[in-house]
Each structure stands twice: as structure tokens, then as C-alpha cells.
């Protein structure tokens, strides 16, 4: 080992306190072991029977809190349950009409949703039931299926079949614990889709509110509906009187009571509950007015459109219709329907979990959605998911547990059996006003675009694109665009990461100074600071993403290009004649002259330091790229260039680097190809020295039956130790193993010591003097 290798080795065994392995104070020997798949298996499958029991118990979160239920919780749940129930009844009927179903199906969906969800919920605030966006999608699915099957199935049959299929898909996602796939859709994409969908729903309900919805297709693209509405305003009927009055009343009541809350905060709670009742109050008022107008009219020729007969009780209980023809007709609509079903719910649940300081389990929430819709399909319900408006209302009402849904369910049940007769005279224009009022809260404020732009301009563009595509085409295209652009942006960020070359910067707090390494581009620091380059012949690079197959080649290319820019060839005139030079090596036709070689003050590369503090994963392609880069750099420098790795954060990354021949000082010529494009039958695989005497069969037996994998470091999650280390118990010794001298806990100082014989030393000193004089 060379003198410089010894200098590097001392960096790898710097002092640190020992937390595992009993070492004597002052020991300079520490031999580590590489993590293995047996460590992973031991950590993952520590207690299989216990894990199975824990998994089964986790499917019913109610078991963790129901035995602690008390009167204080009951009081809060009753208040919240009754409050939400007063809203869900008129909203449920309105959304069912939006879904082109009878109003009773909205009540069926509301009842099953709130009753079943509380058994599986990890959120106390979320209210499951009919929502505007899902109702619009159900209406589109119904229209599509009826067209493709020539009216073979009723609207209710199609809706229940959709609930059953999407429920099974959702439950499957939850049971398999793969709900994380929903995380690939970012908040701006969700907000854009929701805003476009809310605008589409509102514009589709305005014609119904004005009584002109039968004159044109209100389920076309939103911009077409707006144009047709303006064209047909002259045909507005008496329905507009009820619809506009209801809409004005809803907004006026909300505004006045919100103002009253601010003006008289002492009575805030009373104003809040009065505000909650505005939907019910407005429906009662316009229903009474509708009754007074139509009570003496011919039922076949009412002057306004009213709800008419709502069947009492559960009339649609039974096995949902689902055959091969219906499934094939629905299949093409399942991706969008399932995404809407899950996306809105998870976003709402997470949001209110953070607001109220509790943690939800996304996979369990997906199971809750799935089971709710599966059971709901047997009651005639159509797909249900979390409602933003009712969830916010439930949270503000002081809900204590998911059991508040039972109270809401009882209220919906009461409406189904005792109040259906009173629903007869509800004007449809009034229900349209309720929908418009509800979806208005789903539209993002225009200033949200500016907020997205300040955080990430590309995501602001995704938001705007989702909104406009939804408005000018349909909801499906808006969802697909939001997902496609978001995934494309994510893949681009992974495939084209922005790494950093680092330089030294001395900082001080007024008492002490220290050197740190910062990016030389000065993008995040004062641009006027003087950042010193690394020692001559050393390049320090910090990747900002995992080193994997989409980006490893790009990152290595960036590294090699910079090395060739700041260092010179080890053999200055490696290609003396034009015929010797490679076709892609651009240089003077006659080769480099002695004067040009002497004028090149750049040093020859001697070491590369890779700061892996941001590298969580290193795969086979990444290791092969590093090996190829090492071979290319060695040829360029005409020497064995040292590769140092600092801040390795994962034992699996360390394992991969060791497999690639890094860290231990193995010469490049002894390293086998990790992922050769053309297999080399003559290649030899490097074997640990302790196993060289053993045959392959014996090495395999030793690996399988060895119990040497039990390492406490790999058994538990990464977390803080609750017990502080007493300074009296500290033992000083090596922090990293001595057999990997090229792995470092921090970026090493590879400056050559004074007096070290180096032919380039005088050139470096001259460069530093010139730099000092110029500054």
C-alpha cells in the first residue's frame, strides 16, 4: 500500500463512540460484516404468527378504542352525528339526481356508508357517502353502458354493479397493502382535477336550476354547457324562481352567520350550528313554497319540476346484477372510477388527520372504502367515498370517534322510513342549487396558482392543465392528464438529477472556525463568498438522487466531463499521430506540442470522492456504471485513481459497493464485470480471503446455515434511542472498519502533507499564488 493509501486509511478509522460491539478503549481494530438477505428476512419475519394476528386485528381499528368509549365521547359523537345527518339527507338526494338515479339511492348510499365505515375507519372525521364528483362519474358510466348495451340494464343495476366492482378493487389494494401507489399523484394534480370537476358539475346544474336542462345535453364538456346555457336563457321557466332563491339563500345565510361569528364570538357555537342547518332550512322553505304553488295543479302538468314520490324504506336490497356483458361494458370506466373513489378520500383523510393531530393508515382507509362499497351494492347503493364538505362539518362539530357515523345512519334511516312523504314537493331546482353551493367549496381560489408557482412552477402548469382539460373535454381526460404529467415529471427528476461538485468553505461563529463542503455553483449561498477548490487532483461530487438504472449513466457522464475539464491526461501526448488518435478525440492535427503540454497547469487526477449522503439505493446498473467510470478515468489519468465514498447511509449501498470492488482498495484489474452486456466466461469472481479455501458447495452451506446474521443494528427500524449516552461510558475507537479504508463517515481531507514528494506540487503552489494575487 502506498504512503497516500495509508493517509487515506487513517481517515476511515477516525474516532467515535462505540454503541454496539464491545471494544477496548483505544482499539484500532474493527471488523464489520456486510448486511445480507437473511438480515432482511429476520427483520421482516421475526414472529409470523404474531404478525398474522396483528394484521387481522389491524383490519378492525374499532377494536382498539371501543372498549374505552365513555359518555364524553358519546356526547360529542351525538352532536356531530346529528349535525352531519341534517346535511347528508338533502345532499344525498341531490347527488343521486346528479347521478341520474332516484333520490332514494342517495339515502341508501348515505346510510350504508356511515354505518359500515366506522368499523374499519382510522379517521374520526371522514364521512362516507355520495359526493358530487363520483356522482357525475356514475352518471357518465350509466350513459356509456346504456349506449353500449342498448338499454339492457337499468340505471340502478349499473350503479350497484359499479359499486361492487370498484369496492372489490379497492379492498384488494388495501388487503395487499399497496395503497402507496396513490402517493404518485401529487396535491397540485388532485387540486386541478377537483377544481375542473367542480366547475363542470356547477355548470351542468345551472340549466337544471333555471329549468332549461331538457333543451340540450348538460353532460357535454363544461364550456359547451356554458355556451348552450347562455343561448337558452330566454327559455327560463318558473323553476328559476325556486333555484335562484335557494342559491341566494344558501350563500346569504352562510355569509351572515359567518359574519355574526366574528362579530359576536361569545355566541360562535350557536351561529355555527345555525349555519350547519342552512341546507335543511332552505329545502324546507322552498318545499313549502312548492307545495303552495302546485297543490291544486294536475300532477302530470306541474308548473315546476319536483321530486315526486320517494319510495319508503329499502326497496333495492338484493344481490347486485353483474354478468359478463355488464362487466365488459363497465370495464373501460373502472380505472377512472376507482381513482376518483380512492383519491379524494385519501386526500381528505390525510388532511384532517394532520389538522387534528392523528395518523391515518392509508391502506386501512382503502379497505374501508372497498368493504363499504361491496356491502353497499347489496343495499342498492352506488359508489361512495369521503365527502370534503361533510367531513369538515363533522370535524368542526367536535366529533370524538368514528362511531358518530352510527348516529348519522340512524337519522338517514329515520328519513327513509318517516319523511319520504314530505320529500314529494321538493323542487329539483332547489336540489340543483344545493349541489352548486356544495361544489363551490371544491374549487381552488385563483391565488392557489400563484402559490403553486412559487413552490414549483411545473406543478402549477400541471394544475392549470388539469383544470382546462377537464373543462374543455371531460373528467376522464383531466384525471389521465394529471396522472401522466405528474408521473412524467417524477421520472424526469429521477432520470436527470442535478448533482453538485463540492468545494471547501471556511465558516465561523465568531469563536471557532471550521471547513465545510458546499456546492461550487453557489446557488444557495452568498454568491460573493470565496469557495476553495478541493486539493489538486481531487474531484468531489455529491449525487442528489439514488444511483439507479434511470440516472446512473447520466451522473457518471457529468462526473467524467468535469474531470476531463479540470484535470489533464496522465500521459500528455497519448496519441502522438493523427492515426493513433480515436475518431471522437478532438485535438490538434499534429498532436500536442511541448509548449502546449508545459502550458497546461491542470493537475493529474489522483482521487474521486463521492458524497453518498443522498443516495438511498444503489442497484446493479449503478454499480456497473461506477466500475465503467473507474475504468475510463484510470485510462485517462494513466494511473489507479482512488475512489472514496463518504456518508454512506444504507448498509445495502455499502454491500453493493463492496460487491463492485470499491472501498477495500482492490485494483481495477481484479474486479469482474457486475452486469456485462456480453458474458465473459473467463472472468473470475472475487471471493473473500476467508472463503478462498472452500468450494462453492461449502460456501453455500455456510451461508444458509450460519447464524452470524443476527445483528441488532439490522433488526429494528431507524429511530432515536430514548436513553442518553453517559459521557462516562464512552469508549473511543474506530467508527468504520479498517478493511474498508475508502469508506468515510464524512468527506475526507485528501490534501497532501507538507514534504510529500510530488512532481506537481510546485505547479499547484504557483496556481495558488496566482489565485491569491488576483483576488
mmCIF file with all atom_site columns, N, CA, C and O in Angstrom, residues 446-469:
data_model
loop_
_atom_site.group_PDB
_atom_site.id
_atom_site.type_symbol
_atom_site.label_atom_id
_atom_site.label_alt_id
_atom_site.label_comp_id
_atom_site.label_asym_id
_atom_site.label_entity_id
_atom_site.label_seq_id
_atom_site.pdbx_PDB_ins_code
_atom_site.Cartn_x
_atom_site.Cartn_y
_atom_site.Cartn_z
_atom_site.occupancy
_atom_site.B_iso_or_equiv
_atom_site.pdbx_formal_charge
_atom_site.auth_seq_id
_atom_site.auth_comp_id
_atom_site.auth_asym_id
_atom_site.auth_atom_id
_atom_site.pdbx_PDB_model_num
ATOM 1  N N  . UNK A 1 446 ? -58.157 31.343 -7.200  1.00 0.00 ? 446 UNK A N  1
ATOM 2  C CA . UNK A 1 446 ? -57.143 31.695 -8.211  1.00 0.00 ? 446 UNK A CA 1
ATOM 3  C C  . UNK A 1 446 ? -55.755 31.951 -7.636  1.00 0.00 ? 446 UNK A C  1
ATOM 4  O O  . UNK A 1 446 ? -54.743 31.684 -8.292  1.00 0.00 ? 446 UNK A O  1
ATOM 5  N N  . UNK A 1 447 ? -55.682 32.444 -6.398  1.00 0.00 ? 447 UNK A N  1
ATOM 6  C CA . UNK A 1 447 ? -54.357 32.696 -5.832  1.00 0.00 ? 447 UNK A CA 1
ATOM 7  C C  . UNK A 1 447 ? -53.591 31.403 -5.565  1.00 0.00 ? 447 UNK A C  1
ATOM 8  O O  . UNK A 1 447 ? -52.369 31.436 -5.352  1.00 0.00 ? 447 UNK A O  1
ATOM 9  N N  . UNK A 1 448 ? -54.308 30.261 -5.591  1.00 0.00 ? 448 UNK A N  1
ATOM 10 C CA . UNK A 1 448 ? -53.628 28.988 -5.395  1.00 0.00 ? 448 UNK A CA 1
ATOM 11 C C  . UNK A 1 448 ? -52.625 28.721 -6.514  1.00 0.00 ? 448 UNK A C  1
ATOM 12 O O  . UNK A 1 448 ? -51.589 28.086 -6.299  1.00 0.00 ? 448 UNK A O  1
ATOM 13 N N  . UNK A 1 449 ? -52.928 29.225 -7.708  1.00 0.00 ? 449 UNK A N  1
ATOM 14 C CA . UNK A 1 449 ? -51.997 29.061 -8.830  1.00 0.00 ? 449 UNK A CA 1
ATOM 15 C C  . UNK A 1 449 ? -50.679 29.756 -8.509  1.00 0.00 ? 449 UNK A C  1
ATOM 16 O O  . UNK A 1 449 ? -49.587 29.217 -8.756  1.00 0.00 ? 449 UNK A O  1
ATOM 17 N N  . UNK A 1 450 ? -50.781 30.945 -7.952  1.00 0.00 ? 450 UNK A N  1
ATOM 18 C CA . UNK A 1 450 ? -49.567 31.689 -7.599  1.00 0.00 ? 450 UNK A CA 1
ATOM 19 C C  . UNK A 1 450 ? -48.773 30.961 -6.525  1.00 0.00 ? 450 UNK A C  1
ATOM 20 O O  . UNK A 1 450 ? -47.534 30.932 -6.557  1.00 0.00 ? 450 UNK A O  1
ATOM 21 N N  . UNK A 1 451 ? -49.476 30.343 -5.562  1.00 0.00 ? 451 UNK A N  1
ATOM 22 C CA . UNK A 1 451 ? -48.792 29.594 -4.501  1.00 0.00 ? 451 UNK A CA 1
ATOM 23 C C  . UNK A 1 451 ? -48.063 28.399 -5.099  1.00 0.00 ? 451 UNK A C  1
ATOM 24 O O  . UNK A 1 451 ? -46.889 28.139 -4.777  1.00 0.00 ? 451 UNK A O  1
ATOM 25 N N  . UNK A 1 452 ? -48.735 27.649 -5.962  1.00 0.00 ? 452 UNK A N  1
ATOM 26 C CA . UNK A 1 452 ? -48.077 26.528 -6.636  1.00 0.00 ? 452 UNK A CA 1
ATOM 27 C C  . UNK A 1 452 ? -46.875 27.009 -7.444  1.00 0.00 ? 452 UNK A C  1
ATOM 28 O O  . UNK A 1 452 ? -45.826 26.346 -7.473  1.00 0.00 ? 452 UNK A O  1
ATOM 29 N N  . UNK A 1 453 ? -47.027 28.157 -8.103  1.00 0.00 ? 453 UNK A N  1
ATOM 30 C CA . UNK A 1 453 ? -45.948 28.674 -8.943  1.00 0.00 ? 453 UNK A CA 1
ATOM 31 C C  . UNK A 1 453 ? -44.725 29.038 -8.088  1.00 0.00 ? 453 UNK A C  1
ATOM 32 O O  . UNK A 1 453 ? -43.590 28.790 -8.490  1.00 0.00 ? 453 UNK A O  1
ATOM 33 N N  . UNK A 1 454 ? -44.949 29.599 -6.931  1.00 0.00 ? 454 UNK A N  1
ATOM 34 C CA . UNK A 1 454 ? -43.844 29.953 -6.049  1.00 0.00 ? 454 UNK A CA 1
ATOM 35 C C  . UNK A 1 454 ? -43.110 28.716 -5.548  1.00 0.00 ? 454 UNK A C  1
ATOM 36 O O  . UNK A 1 454 ? -41.887 28.725 -5.379  1.00 0.00 ? 454 UNK A O  1
ATOM 37 N N  . UNK A 1 455 ? -43.858 27.644 -5.293  1.00 0.00 ? 455 UNK A N  1
ATOM 38 C CA . UNK A 1 455 ? -43.234 26.423 -4.784  1.00 0.00 ? 455 UNK A CA 1
ATOM 39 C C  . UNK A 1 455 ? -42.560 25.649 -5.909  1.00 0.00 ? 455 UNK A C  1
ATOM 40 O O  . UNK A 1 455 ? -41.388 25.273 -5.812  1.00 0.00 ? 455 UNK A O  1
ATOM 41 N N  . UNK A 1 456 ? -43.294 25.396 -6.983  1.00 0.00 ? 456 UNK A N  1
ATOM 42 C CA . UNK A 1 456 ? -42.771 24.594 -8.091  1.00 0.00 ? 456 UNK A CA 1
ATOM 43 C C  . UNK A 1 456 ? -43.527 24.972 -9.365  1.00 0.00 ? 456 UNK A C  1
ATOM 44 O O  . UNK A 1 456 ? -44.678 24.559 -9.558  1.00 0.00 ? 456 UNK A O  1
ATOM 45 N N  . UNK A 1 457 ? -42.931 25.762 -10.249 1.00 0.00 ? 457 UNK A N  1
ATOM 46 C CA . UNK A 1 457 ? -43.638 26.237 -11.447 1.00 0.00 ? 457 UNK A CA 1
ATOM 47 C C  . UNK A 1 457 ? -44.215 25.117 -12.307 1.00 0.00 ? 457 UNK A C  1
ATOM 48 O O  . UNK A 1 457 ? -45.316 25.266 -12.853 1.00 0.00 ? 457 UNK A O  1
ATOM 49 N N  . UNK A 1 458 ? -43.495 24.020 -12.457 1.00 0.00 ? 458 UNK A N  1
ATOM 50 C CA . UNK A 1 458 ? -44.002 22.939 -13.310 1.00 0.00 ? 458 UNK A CA 1
ATOM 51 C C  . UNK A 1 458 ? -45.292 22.348 -12.748 1.00 0.00 ? 458 UNK A C  1
ATOM 52 O O  . UNK A 1 458 ? -46.197 21.970 -13.499 1.00 0.00 ? 458 UNK A O  1
ATOM 53 N N  . UNK A 1 459 ? -45.390 22.268 -11.426 1.00 0.00 ? 459 UNK A N  1
ATOM 54 C CA . UNK A 1 459 ? -46.616 21.739 -10.832 1.00 0.00 ? 459 UNK A CA 1
ATOM 55 C C  . UNK A 1 459 ? -47.771 22.722 -10.973 1.00 0.00 ? 459 UNK A C  1
ATOM 56 O O  . UNK A 1 459 ? -48.936 22.309 -11.055 1.00 0.00 ? 459 UNK A O  1
ATOM 57 N N  . UNK A 1 460 ? -47.467 24.005 -11.007 1.00 0.00 ? 460 UNK A N  1
ATOM 58 C CA . UNK A 1 460 ? -48.514 24.996 -11.287 1.00 0.00 ? 460 UNK A CA 1
ATOM 59 C C  . UNK A 1 460 ? -49.067 24.800 -12.692 1.00 0.00 ? 460 UNK A C  1
ATOM 60 O O  . UNK A 1 460 ? -50.281 24.921 -12.930 1.00 0.00 ? 460 UNK A O  1
ATOM 61 N N  . UNK A 1 461 ? -48.192 24.468 -13.639 1.00 0.00 ? 461 UNK A N  1
ATOM 62 C CA . UNK A 1 461 ? -48.639 24.206 -15.008 1.00 0.00 ? 461 UNK A CA 1
ATOM 63 C C  . UNK A 1 461 ? -49.480 22.927 -15.064 1.00 0.00 ? 461 UNK A C  1
ATOM 64 O O  . UNK A 1 461 ? -50.465 22.862 -15.813 1.00 0.00 ? 461 UNK A O  1
ATOM 65 N N  . UNK A 1 462 ? -49.103 21.917 -14.290 1.00 0.00 ? 462 UNK A N  1
ATOM 66 C CA . UNK A 1 462 ? -49.901 20.692 -14.231 1.00 0.00 ? 462 UNK A CA 1
ATOM 67 C C  . UNK A 1 462 ? -51.291 20.994 -13.676 1.00 0.00 ? 462 UNK A C  1
ATOM 68 O O  . UNK A 1 462 ? -52.304 20.491 -14.172 1.00 0.00 ? 462 UNK A O  1
ATOM 69 N N  . UNK A 1 463 ? -51.347 21.827 -12.644 1.00 0.00 ? 463 UNK A N  1
ATOM 70 C CA . UNK A 1 463 ? -52.634 22.230 -12.072 1.00 0.00 ? 463 UNK A CA 1
ATOM 71 C C  . UNK A 1 463 ? -53.518 22.900 -13.122 1.00 0.00 ? 463 UNK A C  1
ATOM 72 O O  . UNK A 1 463 ? -54.686 22.528 -13.308 1.00 0.00 ? 463 UNK A O  1
ATOM 73 N N  . UNK A 1 464 ? -52.963 23.880 -13.831 1.00 0.00 ? 464 UNK A N  1
ATOM 74 C CA . UNK A 1 464 ? -53.739 24.598 -14.840 1.00 0.00 ? 464 UNK A CA 1
ATOM 75 C C  . UNK A 1 464 ? -54.147 23.679 -15.985 1.00 0.00 ? 464 UNK A C  1
ATOM 76 O O  . UNK A 1 464 ? -55.291 23.755 -16.474 1.00 0.00 ? 464 UNK A O  1
ATOM 77 N N  . UNK A 1 465 ? -53.246 22.811 -16.398 1.00 0.00 ? 465 UNK A N  1
ATOM 78 C CA . UNK A 1 465 ? -53.572 21.894 -17.489 1.00 0.00 ? 465 UNK A CA 1
ATOM 79 C C  . UNK A 1 465 ? -54.702 20.959 -17.084 1.00 0.00 ? 465 UNK A C  1
ATOM 80 O O  . UNK A 1 465 ? -55.618 20.692 -17.880 1.00 0.00 ? 465 UNK A O  1
ATOM 81 N N  . UNK A 1 466 ? -54.674 20.467 -15.840 1.00 0.00 ? 466 UNK A N  1
ATOM 82 C CA . UNK A 1 466 ? -55.747 19.577 -15.373 1.00 0.00 ? 466 UNK A CA 1
ATOM 83 C C  . UNK A 1 466 ? -57.084 20.299 -15.362 1.00 0.00 ? 466 UNK A C  1
ATOM 84 O O  . UNK A 1 466 ? -58.115 19.729 -15.754 1.00 0.00 ? 466 UNK A O  1
ATOM 85 N N  . UNK A 1 467 ? -57.079 21.544 -14.911 1.00 0.00 ? 467 UNK A N  1
ATOM 86 C CA . UNK A 1 467 ? -58.327 22.312 -14.867 1.00 0.00 ? 467 UNK A CA 1
ATOM 87 C C  . UNK A 1 467 ? -58.887 22.510 -16.271 1.00 0.00 ? 467 UNK A C  1
ATOM 88 O O  . UNK A 1 467 ? -60.074 22.219 -16.535 1.00 0.00 ? 467 UNK A O  1
ATOM 89 N N  . UNK A 1 468 ? -58.060 22.983 -17.188 1.00 0.00 ? 468 UNK A N  1
ATOM 90 C CA . UNK A 1 468 ? -58.560 23.318 -18.523 1.00 0.00 ? 468 UNK A CA 1
ATOM 91 C C  . UNK A 1 468 ? -58.925 22.074 -19.335 1.00 0.00 ? 468 UNK A C  1
ATOM 92 O O  . UNK A 1 468 ? -59.908 22.093 -20.077 1.00 0.00 ? 468 UNK A O  1
ATOM 93 N N  . UNK A 1 469 ? -58.158 20.998 -19.183 1.00 0.00 ? 469 UNK A N  1
ATOM 94 C CA . UNK A 1 469 ? -58.504 19.773 -19.912 1.00 0.00 ? 469 UNK A CA 1
ATOM 95 C C  . UNK A 1 469 ? -59.823 19.218 -19.408 1.00 0.00 ? 469 UNK A C  1
ATOM 96 O O  . UNK A 1 469 ? -60.659 18.747 -20.194 1.00 0.00 ? 469 UNK A O  1
#
